[in-house]
Amino acid sequence: MNQERVFKVLLGPHISEKAAIVADEKNQYVFKVAADATKPEIKKAVEQLFEVSVTGVSTVNVKGKTKRTARGIGRRKGFRKAYVSVAEGQEIDFAGAE
């Protein structure tokens, strides 16, 4: 996989309470990924960017919520996120990776 595709597959980390709990308990990290990204592409991208060995990847398509505003009903954009399991004893430091 070329370097340009690596940066298009991973859009950024998904920071939430659930992501923090999963990172502590199961050694998994959550990323927002491109809608057309495959599991092998996500695995290669994480391994190349963060220099860790990935043991598993699970993906979820999150539907956009319908929200009511003063101007009527609007819809948030949906996205895809990936739960990436890292080998035992390894971790990803988002602050040091940039």
mmCIF file with all atom_site columns, C-alpha atoms in Angstrom:
data_model
loop_
_atom_site.group_PDB
_atom_site.id
_atom_site.type_symbol
_atom_site.label_atom_id
_atom_site.label_alt_id
_atom_site.label_comp_id
_atom_site.label_asym_id
_atom_site.label_entity_id
_atom_site.label_seq_id
_atom_site.pdbx_PDB_ins_code
_atom_site.Cartn_x
_atom_site.Cartn_y
_atom_site.Cartn_z
_atom_site.occupancy
_atom_site.B_iso_or_equiv
_atom_site.pdbx_formal_charge
_atom_site.auth_seq_id
_atom_site.auth_comp_id
_atom_site.auth_asym_id
_atom_site.auth_atom_id
_atom_site.pdbx_PDB_model_num
ATOM 1  C CA . MET A 1 1  ? 0.000   0.000  0.000  1.00 0.00 ? 1  MET A CA 1
ATOM 2  C CA . ASN A 1 2  ? 1.427   3.363  -1.001 1.00 0.00 ? 2  ASN A CA 1
ATOM 3  C CA . GLN A 1 3  ? 2.049   6.140  1.509  1.00 0.00 ? 3  GLN A CA 1
ATOM 4  C CA . GLU A 1 4  ? -0.692  8.366  0.092  1.00 0.00 ? 4  GLU A CA 1
ATOM 5  C CA . ARG A 1 5  ? -3.376  5.717  0.702  1.00 0.00 ? 5  ARG A CA 1
ATOM 6  C CA . VAL A 1 6  ? -2.174  5.241  4.304  1.00 0.00 ? 6  VAL A CA 1
ATOM 7  C CA . PHE A 1 7  ? -3.051  8.851  5.103  1.00 0.00 ? 7  PHE A CA 1
ATOM 8  C CA . LYS A 1 8  ? -6.430  8.600  3.358  1.00 0.00 ? 8  LYS A CA 1
ATOM 9  C CA . VAL A 1 9  ? -7.497  5.428  5.199  1.00 0.00 ? 9  VAL A CA 1
ATOM 10 C CA . LEU A 1 10 ? -7.063  6.752  8.757  1.00 0.00 ? 10 LEU A CA 1
ATOM 11 C CA . LEU A 1 11 ? -8.885  10.028 9.302  1.00 0.00 ? 11 LEU A CA 1
ATOM 12 C CA . GLY A 1 12 ? -8.037  10.360 12.997 1.00 0.00 ? 12 GLY A CA 1
ATOM 13 C CA . PRO A 1 13 ? -8.589  8.911  16.432 1.00 0.00 ? 13 PRO A CA 1
ATOM 14 C CA . HIS A 1 14 ? -12.144 8.733  17.797 1.00 0.00 ? 14 HIS A CA 1
ATOM 15 C CA . ILE A 1 15 ? -12.029 10.125 21.311 1.00 0.00 ? 15 ILE A CA 1
ATOM 16 C CA . SER A 1 16 ? -14.918 9.232  23.636 1.00 0.00 ? 16 SER A CA 1
ATOM 17 C CA . GLU A 1 17 ? -15.559 7.681  27.034 1.00 0.00 ? 17 GLU A CA 1
ATOM 18 C CA . LYS A 1 18 ? -16.204 4.288  25.483 1.00 0.00 ? 18 LYS A CA 1
ATOM 19 C CA . ALA A 1 19 ? -12.971 4.503  23.471 1.00 0.00 ? 19 ALA A CA 1
ATOM 20 C CA . ALA A 1 20 ? -11.004 5.256  26.653 1.00 0.00 ? 20 ALA A CA 1
ATOM 21 C CA . ILE A 1 21 ? -12.577 2.320  28.504 1.00 0.00 ? 21 ILE A CA 1
ATOM 22 C CA . VAL A 1 22 ? -11.879 -0.077 25.621 1.00 0.00 ? 22 VAL A CA 1
ATOM 23 C CA . ALA A 1 23 ? -8.281  1.145  25.400 1.00 0.00 ? 23 ALA A CA 1
ATOM 24 C CA . ASP A 1 24 ? -7.684  0.471  29.094 1.00 0.00 ? 24 ASP A CA 1
ATOM 25 C CA . GLU A 1 25 ? -9.463  -2.873 29.395 1.00 0.00 ? 25 GLU A CA 1
ATOM 26 C CA . LYS A 1 26 ? -8.983  -4.595 26.038 1.00 0.00 ? 26 LYS A CA 1
ATOM 27 C CA . ASN A 1 27 ? -5.927  -2.845 24.548 1.00 0.00 ? 27 ASN A CA 1
ATOM 28 C CA . GLN A 1 28 ? -7.996  -1.579 21.601 1.00 0.00 ? 28 GLN A CA 1
ATOM 29 C CA . TYR A 1 29 ? -7.915  1.819  19.922 1.00 0.00 ? 29 TYR A CA 1
ATOM 30 C CA . VAL A 1 30 ? -10.711 3.486  17.967 1.00 0.00 ? 30 VAL A CA 1
ATOM 31 C CA . PHE A 1 31 ? -10.125 5.372  14.704 1.00 0.00 ? 31 PHE A CA 1
ATOM 32 C CA . LYS A 1 32 ? -12.358 7.197  12.258 1.00 0.00 ? 32 LYS A CA 1
ATOM 33 C CA . VAL A 1 33 ? -11.619 5.659  8.865  1.00 0.00 ? 33 VAL A CA 1
ATOM 34 C CA . ALA A 1 34 ? -12.582 6.234  5.247  1.00 0.00 ? 34 ALA A CA 1
ATOM 35 C CA . ALA A 1 35 ? -15.909 4.758  4.169  1.00 0.00 ? 35 ALA A CA 1
ATOM 36 C CA . ASP A 1 36 ? -14.232 2.572  1.517  1.00 0.00 ? 36 ASP A CA 1
ATOM 37 C CA . ALA A 1 37 ? -11.391 1.318  3.753  1.00 0.00 ? 37 ALA A CA 1
ATOM 38 C CA . THR A 1 38 ? -11.019 -2.440 4.155  1.00 0.00 ? 38 THR A CA 1
ATOM 39 C CA . LYS A 1 39 ? -9.816  -4.274 7.257  1.00 0.00 ? 39 LYS A CA 1
ATOM 40 C CA . PRO A 1 40 ? -6.441  -5.261 5.714  1.00 0.00 ? 40 PRO A CA 1
ATOM 41 C CA . GLU A 1 41 ? -5.864  -1.633 4.653  1.00 0.00 ? 41 GLU A CA 1
ATOM 42 C CA . ILE A 1 42 ? -6.657  -0.371 8.156  1.00 0.00 ? 42 ILE A CA 1
ATOM 43 C CA . LYS A 1 43 ? -4.295  -2.948 9.672  1.00 0.00 ? 43 LYS A CA 1
ATOM 44 C CA . LYS A 1 44 ? -1.419  -1.990 7.358  1.00 0.00 ? 44 LYS A CA 1
ATOM 45 C CA . ALA A 1 45 ? -1.995  1.727  7.902  1.00 0.00 ? 45 ALA A CA 1
ATOM 46 C CA . VAL A 1 46 ? -1.907  1.447  11.705 1.00 0.00 ? 46 VAL A CA 1
ATOM 47 C CA . GLU A 1 47 ? 1.166   -0.790 11.613 1.00 0.00 ? 47 GLU A CA 1
ATOM 48 C CA . GLN A 1 48 ? 3.028   1.619  9.322  1.00 0.00 ? 48 GLN A CA 1
ATOM 49 C CA . LEU A 1 49 ? 2.095   4.840  11.109 1.00 0.00 ? 49 LEU A CA 1
ATOM 50 C CA . PHE A 1 50 ? 2.401   3.760  14.747 1.00 0.00 ? 50 PHE A CA 1
ATOM 51 C CA . GLU A 1 51 ? 4.940   0.882  14.436 1.00 0.00 ? 51 GLU A CA 1
ATOM 52 C CA . VAL A 1 52 ? 2.871   -1.635 16.419 1.00 0.00 ? 52 VAL A CA 1
ATOM 53 C CA . SER A 1 53 ? 1.646   -5.125 15.542 1.00 0.00 ? 53 SER A CA 1
ATOM 54 C CA . VAL A 1 54 ? -2.117  -5.319 15.049 1.00 0.00 ? 54 VAL A CA 1
ATOM 55 C CA . THR A 1 55 ? -3.894  -8.511 16.104 1.00 0.00 ? 55 THR A CA 1
ATOM 56 C CA . GLY A 1 56 ? -7.412  -7.666 14.917 1.00 0.00 ? 56 GLY A CA 1
ATOM 57 C CA . VAL A 1 57 ? -9.653  -5.066 13.303 1.00 0.00 ? 57 VAL A CA 1
ATOM 58 C CA . SER A 1 58 ? -13.421 -4.617 13.704 1.00 0.00 ? 58 SER A CA 1
ATOM 59 C CA . THR A 1 59 ? -15.361 -1.983 11.795 1.00 0.00 ? 59 THR A CA 1
ATOM 60 C CA . VAL A 1 60 ? -18.663 -0.229 12.505 1.00 0.00 ? 60 VAL A CA 1
ATOM 61 C CA . ASN A 1 61 ? -20.734 1.995  10.222 1.00 0.00 ? 61 ASN A CA 1
ATOM 62 C CA . VAL A 1 62 ? -22.237 4.726  12.405 1.00 0.00 ? 62 VAL A CA 1
ATOM 63 C CA . LYS A 1 63 ? -25.462 6.185  11.045 1.00 0.00 ? 63 LYS A CA 1
ATOM 64 C CA . GLY A 1 64 ? -25.915 9.957  11.130 1.00 0.00 ? 64 GLY A CA 1
ATOM 65 C CA . LYS A 1 65 ? -28.456 11.244 13.635 1.00 0.00 ? 65 LYS A CA 1
ATOM 66 C CA . THR A 1 66 ? -31.510 13.252 12.679 1.00 0.00 ? 66 THR A CA 1
ATOM 67 C CA . LYS A 1 67 ? -31.538 16.501 14.638 1.00 0.00 ? 67 LYS A CA 1
ATOM 68 C CA . ARG A 1 68 ? -34.180 19.183 14.958 1.00 0.00 ? 68 ARG A CA 1
ATOM 69 C CA . THR A 1 69 ? -32.971 22.786 14.685 1.00 0.00 ? 69 THR A CA 1
ATOM 70 C CA . ALA A 1 70 ? -34.611 26.194 14.501 1.00 0.00 ? 70 ALA A CA 1
ATOM 71 C CA . ARG A 1 71 ? -34.512 25.937 10.699 1.00 0.00 ? 71 ARG A CA 1
ATOM 72 C CA . GLY A 1 72 ? -36.208 22.564 10.542 1.00 0.00 ? 72 GLY A CA 1
ATOM 73 C CA . ILE A 1 73 ? -34.963 19.001 10.556 1.00 0.00 ? 73 ILE A CA 1
ATOM 74 C CA . GLY A 1 74 ? -31.365 18.300 9.636  1.00 0.00 ? 74 GLY A CA 1
ATOM 75 C CA . ARG A 1 75 ? -29.212 15.214 9.477  1.00 0.00 ? 75 ARG A CA 1
ATOM 76 C CA . ARG A 1 76 ? -25.679 14.683 10.719 1.00 0.00 ? 76 ARG A CA 1
ATOM 77 C CA . LYS A 1 77 ? -23.230 12.933 8.474  1.00 0.00 ? 77 LYS A CA 1
ATOM 78 C CA . GLY A 1 78 ? -22.561 9.243  9.145  1.00 0.00 ? 78 GLY A CA 1
ATOM 79 C CA . PHE A 1 79 ? -19.044 7.829  9.443  1.00 0.00 ? 79 PHE A CA 1
ATOM 80 C CA . ARG A 1 80 ? -17.126 4.587  9.784  1.00 0.00 ? 80 ARG A CA 1
ATOM 81 C CA . LYS A 1 81 ? -14.976 3.700  12.750 1.00 0.00 ? 81 LYS A CA 1
ATOM 82 C CA . ALA A 1 82 ? -12.547 0.872  13.376 1.00 0.00 ? 82 ALA A CA 1
ATOM 83 C CA . TYR A 1 83 ? -11.665 -0.864 16.628 1.00 0.00 ? 83 TYR A CA 1
ATOM 84 C CA . VAL A 1 84 ? -8.011  -1.919 16.319 1.00 0.00 ? 84 VAL A CA 1
ATOM 85 C CA . SER A 1 85 ? -6.594  -4.526 18.718 1.00 0.00 ? 85 SER A CA 1
ATOM 86 C CA . VAL A 1 86 ? -2.890  -4.164 19.413 1.00 0.00 ? 86 VAL A CA 1
ATOM 87 C CA . ALA A 1 87 ? -0.527  -6.926 20.591 1.00 0.00 ? 87 ALA A CA 1
ATOM 88 C CA . GLU A 1 88 ? -0.062  -7.416 24.338 1.00 0.00 ? 88 GLU A CA 1
ATOM 89 C CA . GLY A 1 89 ? 2.433   -4.993 25.861 1.00 0.00 ? 89 GLY A CA 1
ATOM 90 C CA . GLN A 1 90 ? 2.204   -2.452 23.036 1.00 0.00 ? 90 GLN A CA 1
ATOM 91 C CA . GLU A 1 91 ? 0.339   0.825  23.013 1.00 0.00 ? 91 GLU A CA 1
ATOM 92 C CA . ILE A 1 92 ? -0.319  3.767  20.725 1.00 0.00 ? 92 ILE A CA 1
ATOM 93 C CA . ASP A 1 93 ? 0.602   7.237  21.929 1.00 0.00 ? 93 ASP A CA 1
ATOM 94 C CA . PHE A 1 94 ? -1.379  9.756  19.890 1.00 0.00 ? 94 PHE A CA 1
ATOM 95 C CA . ALA A 1 95 ? 0.568   12.747 21.240 1.00 0.00 ? 95 ALA A CA 1
ATOM 96 C CA . GLY A 1 96 ? 3.964   11.305 20.298 1.00 0.00 ? 96 GLY A CA 1
ATOM 97 C CA . ALA A 1 97 ? 2.901   10.067 16.843 1.00 0.00 ? 97 ALA A CA 1
ATOM 98 C CA . GLU A 1 98 ? 2.510   13.541 15.387 1.00 0.00 ? 98 GLU A CA 1
#
